[in-house]
Amino acid sequence: MNLLTLAIDVGGSSIKAIILREDGTVASGRSQIPTPYPATPKVVVSALLDLIAEQGTYDRLAIGFPSVVEHGFTRGAINLHPDWDGFPLVQVLQDQLGKPLRIANDADVQGFGAIKGKGVELVITLGTGFGSALFLNGQLLPNLELGQHIFRGNDTYEDFLGQSALDRIGVELWNVKLAEAIASLYKLFNFDKIYLGGGNSRLVQVDLPLNLSNKVAIVSNDLGLIGGLALWRSS
């Protein structure tokens, strides 16, 4: 049976949706709406339900969400609204939709779409915030929130490389800081590959030492949707 998966990528600036067949081919048009503001659970869930209703027939859902997701509850989502901390998103959507559902951190979902399944693979998403996912031989090591860890002084990776930092310092200096972050993360994880995704990955032009240049790959932001299929397979 060729199940149809409605894949949704919830971001700090936009929410995207598309229906995919098992082989990864597209079965619907792609929808995109701005993330509502203030992005409280009530407002975002309402926007999600409207977006889902526009997509037509599907069998199951896969959602990438910008927070840690534990046992169906969101934790954090600092780029959306504080009310998301401890919100039962899986149960709320299942009650409304009556369809099988998987929800994971958005960087985890993008990572499932990007990785090759060999060795230590680190995924970084560059957008409103700084997302991260770590895999060992294809297995996700969950709940990694590098964005909130200290990078320099009292500032986190997200402070240095999120959208607000990019707006403040410009693309050139942002790339310098990104190169510094990649070198620091290599010392921490000794990764075999680091994948740079997210909406701002299109701006990446980093100069890296030779020992890192072949370990970095820029991946399509569409993997935040395509990874929804791999999320179901991993589950």
Coordinates of N, CA, C and O in Angstrom, one line a residue, residues 61-222:
L61 N 0.5 11.9 9.2 CA 1.2 13.2 9.3 C 2.6 13.0 9.9 O 2.8 12.2 10.8
A62 N 3.5 13.9 9.4 CA 4.9 14.0 10.0 C 5.1 15.5 10.1 O 5.1 16.2 9.2
I63 N 5.4 15.9 11.4 CA 5.6 17.4 11.6 C 7.0 17.6 12.3 O 7.3 17.0 13.3
G64 N 7.7 18.5 11.7 CA 8.9 19.0 12.3 C 8.6 20.3 13.1 O 8.0 21.2 12.5
F65 N 9.0 20.4 14.3 CA 8.5 21.5 15.2 C 9.8 22.1 15.9 O 10.6 21.3 16.3
P66 N 9.8 23.4 16.0 CA 11.1 24.0 16.5 C 11.2 24.0 18.1 O 11.3 25.0 18.7
S67 N 11.2 22.8 18.6 CA 11.5 22.6 20.1 C 11.8 21.2 20.3 O 11.7 20.3 19.4
V68 N 12.2 20.9 21.5 CA 12.3 19.5 21.9 C 10.9 18.9 22.0 O 10.0 19.6 22.4
V69 N 10.7 17.7 21.5 CA 9.4 17.0 21.6 C 9.6 15.7 22.4 O 10.3 14.8 22.0
E70 N 9.0 15.6 23.6 CA 9.1 14.5 24.5 C 7.7 13.9 24.8 O 6.9 14.6 25.3
H71 N 7.5 12.6 24.4 CA 6.3 11.9 24.6 C 5.1 12.7 24.2 O 4.0 12.8 24.9
G72 N 5.2 13.4 23.1 CA 4.1 14.2 22.5 C 3.9 15.6 23.0 O 3.1 16.3 22.6
F73 N 4.8 16.0 24.0 CA 4.7 17.3 24.5 C 5.9 18.2 24.0 O 7.0 17.7 23.9
T74 N 5.6 19.4 23.7 CA 6.6 20.3 23.2 C 7.3 20.9 24.5 O 6.7 21.2 25.5
R75 N 8.6 21.1 24.3 CA 9.3 21.7 25.5 C 10.3 22.8 24.9 O 11.1 22.5 24.1
G76 N 10.0 24.0 25.3 CA 10.9 25.1 24.9 C 10.2 25.9 23.8 O 9.2 26.7 24.1
A77 N 10.6 25.8 22.5 CA 10.0 26.6 21.4 C 10.2 28.1 21.7 O 9.3 28.9 21.6
I78 N 11.4 28.4 22.1 CA 11.7 29.8 22.5 C 11.5 30.8 21.4 O 11.3 32.0 21.6
N79 N 11.5 30.4 20.1 CA 11.3 31.3 19.0 C 9.9 31.4 18.6 O 9.6 32.1 17.7
L80 N 9.0 30.7 19.4 CA 7.6 30.8 19.1 C 6.9 31.6 20.3 O 6.6 32.8 20.2
H81 N 6.7 30.9 21.4 CA 6.0 31.5 22.5 C 6.3 30.7 23.8 O 6.3 29.4 23.7
P82 N 6.4 31.3 25.0 CA 6.6 30.5 26.2 C 5.5 29.5 26.5 O 5.8 28.5 27.2
D83 N 4.3 29.7 26.0 CA 3.2 28.8 26.3 C 3.4 27.4 25.7 O 2.6 26.5 26.0
W84 N 4.3 27.3 24.8 CA 4.6 26.0 24.2 C 5.3 25.0 25.2 O 5.4 23.8 24.9
D85 N 5.9 25.5 26.2 CA 6.6 24.7 27.1 C 5.6 23.7 27.9 O 4.8 24.2 28.7
G86 N 5.6 22.4 27.5 CA 4.8 21.5 28.1 C 3.4 21.3 27.4 O 2.5 20.8 28.0
F87 N 3.3 21.8 26.2 CA 2.0 21.7 25.5 C 1.9 20.3 24.8 O 2.8 19.8 24.1
P88 N 0.7 19.6 25.0 CA 0.5 18.3 24.4 C 0.1 18.3 22.9 O -1.0 17.9 22.6
L89 N 1.0 18.7 22.1 CA 0.7 19.0 20.7 C 0.2 17.7 20.0 O -0.8 17.8 19.2
V90 N 0.8 16.6 20.2 CA 0.4 15.3 19.5 C -1.0 15.0 19.8 O -1.8 14.7 18.9
Q91 N -1.4 15.0 21.1 CA -2.8 14.7 21.5 C -3.8 15.7 20.9 O -4.9 15.3 20.5
V92 N -3.5 16.9 21.0 CA -4.4 18.0 20.5 C -4.7 17.8 19.0 O -5.8 17.8 18.6
L93 N -3.6 17.5 18.2 CA -3.8 17.3 16.8 C -4.5 16.0 16.5 O -5.3 15.9 15.6
Q94 N -4.1 14.9 17.2 CA -4.8 13.7 17.0 C -6.3 13.7 17.3 O -7.1 13.2 16.6
D95 N -6.6 14.5 18.3 CA -8.1 14.6 18.7 C -8.8 15.4 17.6 O -10.0 15.1 17.3
Q96 N -8.2 16.3 16.9 CA -8.8 17.1 15.9 C -8.8 16.4 14.5 O -9.8 16.5 13.8
L97 N -7.8 15.6 14.3 CA -7.6 15.0 12.9 C -7.9 13.6 12.8 O -8.3 13.1 11.7
G98 N -7.7 12.8 13.9 CA -8.0 11.4 13.8 C -7.1 10.6 12.9 O -7.5 9.6 12.4
K99 N -5.9 11.1 12.7 CA -4.9 10.4 11.8 C -3.6 10.1 12.6 O -3.3 10.8 13.5
P100 N -2.9 9.0 12.2 CA -1.6 8.7 12.8 C -0.7 9.9 12.6 O -0.7 10.5 11.6
L101 N 0.1 10.1 13.6 CA 0.9 11.4 13.7 C 2.3 11.1 14.3 O 2.4 10.4 15.3
R102 N 3.3 11.7 13.7 CA 4.6 11.7 14.3 C 5.1 13.2 14.4 O 5.0 13.9 13.4
I103 N 5.6 13.6 15.5 CA 6.1 15.0 15.6 C 7.5 14.9 16.2 O 7.7 14.1 17.2
A104 N 8.5 15.6 15.7 CA 9.9 15.6 16.2 C 10.4 17.0 16.0 O 9.9 17.9 15.3
N105 N 11.5 17.3 16.7 CA 12.2 18.5 16.5 C 12.5 18.7 15.0 O 12.9 17.8 14.3
D106 N 12.4 20.0 14.5 CA 12.5 20.2 13.1 C 13.9 19.9 12.6 O 14.1 19.4 11.5
A107 N 15.0 20.1 13.4 CA 16.3 19.8 12.9 C 16.5 18.3 12.9 O 17.2 17.8 12.0
D108 N 15.8 17.5 13.8 CA 15.9 16.1 13.7 C 15.2 15.6 12.4 O 15.8 14.7 11.7
V109 N 14.1 16.2 12.0 CA 13.4 15.8 10.8 C 14.3 16.1 9.6 O 14.4 15.2 8.7
Q110 N 14.8 17.3 9.5 CA 15.7 17.6 8.4 C 16.9 16.7 8.4 O 17.3 16.3 7.3
G111 N 17.4 16.3 9.6 CA 18.5 15.4 9.6 C 18.2 14.0 9.0 O 19.0 13.4 8.3
F112 N 17.0 13.5 9.4 CA 16.6 12.2 8.8 C 16.6 12.2 7.3 O 16.9 11.2 6.6
G113 N 16.3 13.4 6.7 CA 16.3 13.5 5.2 C 17.7 13.7 4.7 O 17.9 13.5 3.5
A114 N 18.7 14.1 5.5 CA 20.0 14.5 5.0 C 21.1 13.4 5.2 O 22.0 13.3 4.3
I115 N 21.0 12.7 6.3 CA 22.1 11.8 6.6 C 22.3 10.6 5.7 O 21.4 10.2 5.0
K116 N 23.5 10.1 5.7 CA 23.8 8.9 5.0 C 23.8 7.6 5.8 O 23.9 6.5 5.3
G117 N 23.8 7.8 7.2 CA 23.7 6.7 8.1 C 25.0 6.0 8.4 O 25.1 4.9 8.9
K118 N 26.2 6.8 8.2 CA 27.5 6.3 8.5 C 28.2 7.2 9.4 O 28.4 8.4 9.1
G119 N 28.7 6.7 10.6 CA 29.5 7.4 11.5 C 28.8 8.5 12.2 O 27.5 8.4 12.4
V120 N 29.5 9.5 12.7 CA 28.9 10.6 13.4 C 28.5 11.7 12.4 O 29.4 12.3 11.7
E121 N 27.2 12.0 12.4 CA 26.7 13.0 11.5 C 26.0 14.1 12.3 O 25.0 13.8 13.0
L122 N 26.4 15.3 12.1 CA 25.8 16.5 12.8 C 25.0 17.3 11.8 O 25.5 17.6 10.7
V123 N 23.8 17.7 12.2 CA 22.9 18.5 11.3 C 22.7 19.8 12.1 O 22.3 19.8 13.2
I124 N 22.9 20.9 11.4 CA 22.7 22.3 11.9 C 21.7 23.0 11.0 O 21.8 23.0 9.8
T125 N 20.6 23.6 11.6 CA 19.7 24.3 10.8 C 19.8 25.8 11.1 O 19.8 26.2 12.3
L126 N 20.0 26.6 10.1 CA 20.3 28.0 10.3 C 19.1 28.8 9.8 O 18.8 28.8 8.6
G127 N 18.3 29.4 10.7 CA 17.1 30.1 10.4 C 16.8 31.2 11.4 O 17.7 31.9 11.9
T128 N 15.6 31.2 11.8 CA 15.2 32.1 12.9 C 16.1 31.8 14.2 O 16.6 32.7 14.8
G129 N 16.3 30.5 14.4 CA 17.2 30.1 15.5 C 18.3 29.3 15.0 O 18.7 29.4 13.8
F130 N 18.9 28.4 15.8 CA 20.0 27.6 15.5 C 19.6 26.2 16.0 O 19.7 25.9 17.1
G131 N 19.2 25.3 15.0 CA 18.8 24.0 15.4 C 19.9 23.0 15.2 O 20.9 23.2 14.5
S132 N 19.7 21.8 15.9 CA 20.8 20.8 15.8 C 20.2 19.4 16.0 O 19.2 19.2 16.7
A133 N 20.9 18.5 15.3 CA 20.6 17.1 15.5 C 21.8 16.3 15.3 O 22.7 16.6 14.5
L134 N 22.0 15.2 16.1 CA 23.2 14.4 16.1 C 22.8 12.9 15.8 O 21.9 12.4 16.5
F135 N 23.5 12.3 14.9 CA 23.2 10.9 14.5 C 24.5 10.1 14.6 O 25.5 10.5 14.3
L136 N 24.3 8.8 15.1 CA 25.4 7.9 15.1 C 25.0 6.6 14.3 O 24.1 5.9 14.7
N137 N 25.7 6.4 13.2 CA 25.4 5.3 12.3 C 23.9 5.2 12.0 O 23.2 4.2 12.0
G138 N 23.3 6.4 11.8 CA 21.9 6.5 11.4 C 20.9 6.6 12.5 O 19.7 6.8 12.2
Q139 N 21.4 6.4 13.7 CA 20.5 6.5 14.9 C 20.5 7.9 15.5 O 21.6 8.4 15.8
L140 N 19.3 8.5 15.7 CA 19.2 9.8 16.3 C 19.6 9.7 17.8 O 19.1 8.9 18.5
L141 N 20.4 10.7 18.2 CA 20.7 10.9 19.7 C 19.8 12.1 20.0 O 20.2 13.2 19.7
P142 N 18.7 11.9 20.7 CA 17.6 12.9 20.7 C 17.9 14.0 21.7 O 18.8 13.9 22.6
N143 N 17.1 15.1 21.5 CA 17.0 16.2 22.4 C 18.3 17.0 22.5 O 18.6 17.6 23.6
L144 N 19.1 17.1 21.4 CA 20.3 17.9 21.4 C 19.9 19.4 21.1 O 19.3 19.6 20.0
E145 N 20.2 20.3 22.0 CA 19.8 21.7 21.8 C 21.1 22.5 21.9 O 21.3 23.3 22.8
L146 N 21.9 22.4 20.8 CA 23.2 23.1 20.8 C 22.9 24.6 20.8 O 23.8 25.4 21.3
G147 N 21.8 25.1 20.2 CA 21.6 26.5 20.0 C 21.6 27.2 21.4 O 21.9 28.4 21.4
Q148 N 21.2 26.5 22.4 CA 21.1 27.2 23.7 C 22.4 27.0 24.6 O 22.4 27.4 25.7
H149 N 23.4 26.4 24.0 CA 24.7 26.2 24.7 C 25.6 27.4 24.5 O 25.6 28.0 23.4
I150 N 26.5 27.7 25.4 CA 27.4 28.8 25.4 C 28.4 28.6 24.3 O 29.0 27.5 24.2
F151 N 28.7 29.6 23.4 CA 29.7 29.5 22.4 C 30.8 30.4 22.7 O 32.0 30.0 22.7
R152 N 30.6 31.7 22.9 CA 31.6 32.7 23.3 C 31.1 33.6 24.4 O 30.0 34.1 24.3
G153 N 31.9 33.7 25.4 CA 31.5 34.6 26.5 C 30.3 34.1 27.2 O 30.2 32.9 27.6
N154 N 29.3 34.9 27.3 CA 27.9 34.5 27.8 C 26.9 34.3 26.7 O 25.7 34.1 27.0
D155 N 27.4 34.3 25.4 CA 26.4 34.2 24.3 C 26.4 32.8 23.8 O 27.4 32.1 23.7
T156 N 25.2 32.3 23.4 CA 25.0 31.0 22.8 C 25.3 30.9 21.3 O 25.4 32.0 20.7
Y157 N 25.2 29.7 20.8 CA 25.3 29.6 19.3 C 24.2 30.3 18.6 O 24.4 30.9 17.6
E158 N 23.0 30.3 19.2 CA 21.9 31.0 18.6 C 22.1 32.5 18.7 O 21.8 33.2 17.7
D159 N 22.7 33.0 19.8 CA 23.0 34.4 19.9 C 23.9 34.9 18.8 O 23.8 36.0 18.2
F160 N 24.9 34.0 18.4 CA 25.8 34.4 17.4 C 25.3 34.2 16.0 O 25.8 34.9 15.1
L161 N 24.5 33.2 15.8 CA 24.2 32.7 14.4 C 22.7 32.6 14.0 O 22.3 32.2 12.9
G162 N 21.8 33.1 14.9 CA 20.4 33.1 14.6 C 20.1 34.3 13.7 O 21.0 35.1 13.3
Q163 N 18.8 34.5 13.3 CA 18.4 35.5 12.4 C 18.7 36.9 12.9 O 19.1 37.8 12.2
S164 N 18.5 37.1 14.2 CA 18.7 38.4 14.8 C 20.2 38.8 14.7 O 20.5 40.0 14.4
A165 N 21.1 37.9 14.9 CA 22.5 38.1 14.7 C 22.9 38.5 13.3 O 23.7 39.4 13.0
L166 N 22.3 37.7 12.4 CA 22.5 37.9 10.9 C 22.1 39.4 10.5 O 22.8 40.1 9.8
D167 N 20.9 39.7 11.0 CA 20.4 41.1 10.7 C 21.3 42.2 11.3 O 21.5 43.2 10.7
R168 N 21.9 41.9 12.4 CA 22.7 42.9 13.2 C 24.1 43.0 12.6 O 24.6 44.2 12.4
I169 N 24.8 41.9 12.2 CA 26.2 42.0 11.9 C 26.4 41.8 10.4 O 27.5 42.1 9.9
G170 N 25.4 41.4 9.6 CA 25.6 41.2 8.2 C 26.2 39.9 7.8 O 26.7 39.1 8.6
V171 N 26.0 39.5 6.5 CA 26.4 38.2 6.0 C 27.9 37.9 6.1 O 28.2 36.7 6.5
E172 N 28.7 38.8 5.8 CA 30.2 38.5 5.9 C 30.7 38.1 7.2 O 31.3 37.1 7.4
L173 N 30.3 38.9 8.2 CA 30.8 38.6 9.6 C 30.1 37.4 10.1 O 30.6 36.5 10.9
W174 N 28.8 37.2 9.8 CA 28.0 36.0 10.1 C 28.7 34.8 9.7 O 28.8 33.8 10.4
N175 N 29.2 34.8 8.4 CA 30.0 33.6 7.9 C 31.3 33.4 8.6 O 31.7 32.2 8.8
V176 N 31.9 34.4 9.1 CA 33.2 34.2 9.9 C 32.8 33.5 11.2 O 33.5 32.6 11.6
K177 N 31.8 34.0 11.8 CA 31.3 33.3 13.1 C 30.9 31.9 12.8 O 31.1 31.0 13.7
L178 N 30.2 31.6 11.7 CA 29.8 30.3 11.4 C 31.0 29.3 11.2 O 31.0 28.2 11.7
A179 N 32.1 29.8 10.5 CA 33.3 29.0 10.4 C 33.9 28.7 11.8 O 34.4 27.6 12.0
E180 N 33.9 29.7 12.7 CA 34.4 29.5 14.0 C 33.6 28.4 14.7 O 34.1 27.5 15.4
A181 N 32.2 28.5 14.5 CA 31.3 27.5 15.2 C 31.6 26.1 14.7 O 31.6 25.1 15.4
I182 N 31.7 26.0 13.4 CA 32.0 24.6 12.8 C 33.3 24.0 13.3 O 33.3 22.9 13.7
A183 N 34.3 24.9 13.4 CA 35.6 24.4 14.0 C 35.4 23.9 15.4 O 36.0 22.9 15.9
S184 N 34.7 24.7 16.2 CA 34.4 24.4 17.6 C 33.6 23.1 17.7 O 33.9 22.2 18.6
L185 N 32.6 22.9 16.9 CA 31.8 21.7 17.0 C 32.5 20.5 16.5 O 32.3 19.4 17.0
Y186 N 33.5 20.7 15.6 CA 34.3 19.5 15.2 C 35.2 19.0 16.4 O 35.3 17.8 16.6
K187 N 35.7 20.0 17.1 CA 36.5 19.6 18.3 C 35.6 18.8 19.3 O 36.1 18.0 20.0
L188 N 34.4 19.3 19.4 CA 33.5 18.7 20.4 C 33.0 17.3 20.0 O 32.9 16.4 20.8
F189 N 32.6 17.1 18.7 CA 31.9 15.9 18.3 C 32.8 15.0 17.4 O 32.4 13.8 17.2
N190 N 33.9 15.5 16.8 CA 34.7 14.8 15.8 C 33.8 14.1 14.8 O 33.9 12.9 14.5
F191 N 32.9 14.9 14.2 CA 31.9 14.4 13.3 C 32.6 14.0 12.0 O 33.6 14.5 11.6
D192 N 32.0 13.0 11.3 CA 32.4 12.6 10.0 C 31.8 13.5 8.9 O 32.4 13.7 7.9
K193 N 30.6 14.1 9.2 CA 30.0 15.0 8.3 C 29.1 16.0 9.1 O 28.4 15.6 10.1
I194 N 29.1 17.2 8.7 CA 28.2 18.2 9.2 C 27.3 18.7 8.0 O 27.9 19.1 7.0
Y195 N 26.0 18.7 8.2 CA 25.1 19.2 7.2 C 24.5 20.6 7.6 O 24.0 20.7 8.8
L196 N 24.6 21.5 6.8 CA 24.0 22.9 7.1 C 22.8 23.1 6.3 O 22.8 23.1 5.0
G197 N 21.6 23.2 7.0 CA 20.4 23.4 6.3 C 19.7 24.6 6.9 O 20.3 25.4 7.6
G198 N 18.4 24.7 6.7 CA 17.6 25.9 7.1 C 17.6 26.9 6.1 O 18.4 26.9 5.1
G199 N 16.7 27.9 6.3 CA 16.5 29.0 5.3 C 17.7 29.8 5.0 O 17.9 30.3 3.9
N200 N 18.6 30.0 6.0 CA 19.8 30.8 5.8 C 21.0 30.1 5.3 O 22.1 30.7 5.2
S201 N 20.9 28.8 5.1 CA 22.0 28.0 4.5 C 22.4 28.5 3.1 O 23.5 28.3 2.7
R202 N 21.4 29.2 2.5 CA 21.7 29.7 1.1 C 22.8 30.8 1.2 O 23.3 31.2 0.2
L203 N 23.0 31.4 2.4 CA 24.0 32.5 2.6 C 25.4 32.0 3.0 O 26.3 32.8 3.1
V204 N 25.5 30.7 3.1 CA 26.8 30.1 3.6 C 27.9 30.3 2.6 O 27.8 29.8 1.5
Q205 N 29.0 30.9 3.0 CA 30.2 31.0 2.2 C 31.4 31.0 3.1 O 32.2 31.9 3.1
V206 N 31.6 29.9 3.8 CA 32.6 29.8 4.8 C 33.9 29.3 4.2 O 33.9 28.5 3.3
D207 N 35.0 29.9 4.7 CA 36.4 29.4 4.4 C 36.8 28.5 5.5 O 36.9 29.0 6.7
L208 N 37.1 27.2 5.2 CA 37.4 26.3 6.2 C 38.8 25.7 6.0 O 39.2 25.6 4.9
P209 N 39.5 25.3 7.1 CA 40.7 24.6 6.9 C 40.5 23.3 6.1 O 39.4 22.7 6.1
L210 N 41.6 22.8 5.5 CA 41.5 21.6 4.6 C 41.0 20.4 5.4 O 40.3 19.6 4.8
N211 N 41.3 20.3 6.7 CA 40.8 19.1 7.4 C 39.3 19.1 7.6 O 38.7 18.1 7.9
L212 N 38.6 20.2 7.3 CA 37.1 20.3 7.5 C 36.4 20.5 6.1 O 35.2 20.2 6.1
S213 N 37.1 20.9 5.1 CA 36.4 21.3 3.9 C 35.6 20.2 3.3 O 34.5 20.4 2.7
N214 N 36.1 19.0 3.4 CA 35.3 17.8 2.8 C 34.3 17.2 3.8 O 33.7 16.2 3.5
K215 N 34.2 17.8 5.0 CA 33.3 17.3 6.0 C 32.0 18.1 6.1 O 31.1 17.8 6.9
V216 N 31.9 19.2 5.3 CA 30.7 20.1 5.3 C 29.9 20.0 4.1 O 30.5 20.0 3.0
A217 N 28.6 19.9 4.2 CA 27.7 19.8 3.1 C 26.5 20.8 3.4 O 26.0 20.8 4.5
I218 N 26.1 21.5 2.4 CA 25.0 22.4 2.5 C 23.8 21.6 1.8 O 23.9 21.1 0.7
V219 N 22.7 21.5 2.6 CA 21.6 20.7 2.1 C 20.3 21.6 1.9 O 20.2 22.7 2.5
S220 N 19.4 21.1 1.1 CA 18.2 21.9 0.8 C 17.3 22.0 2.0 O 17.1 21.0 2.8
N221 N 16.7 23.2 2.1 CA 15.7 23.4 3.2 C 14.5 22.5 3.0 O 13.7 22.3 4.0
D222 N 14.3 22.0 1.8 CA 13.1 21.1 1.6 C 13.2 19.8 2.3 O 12.2 19.1 2.4

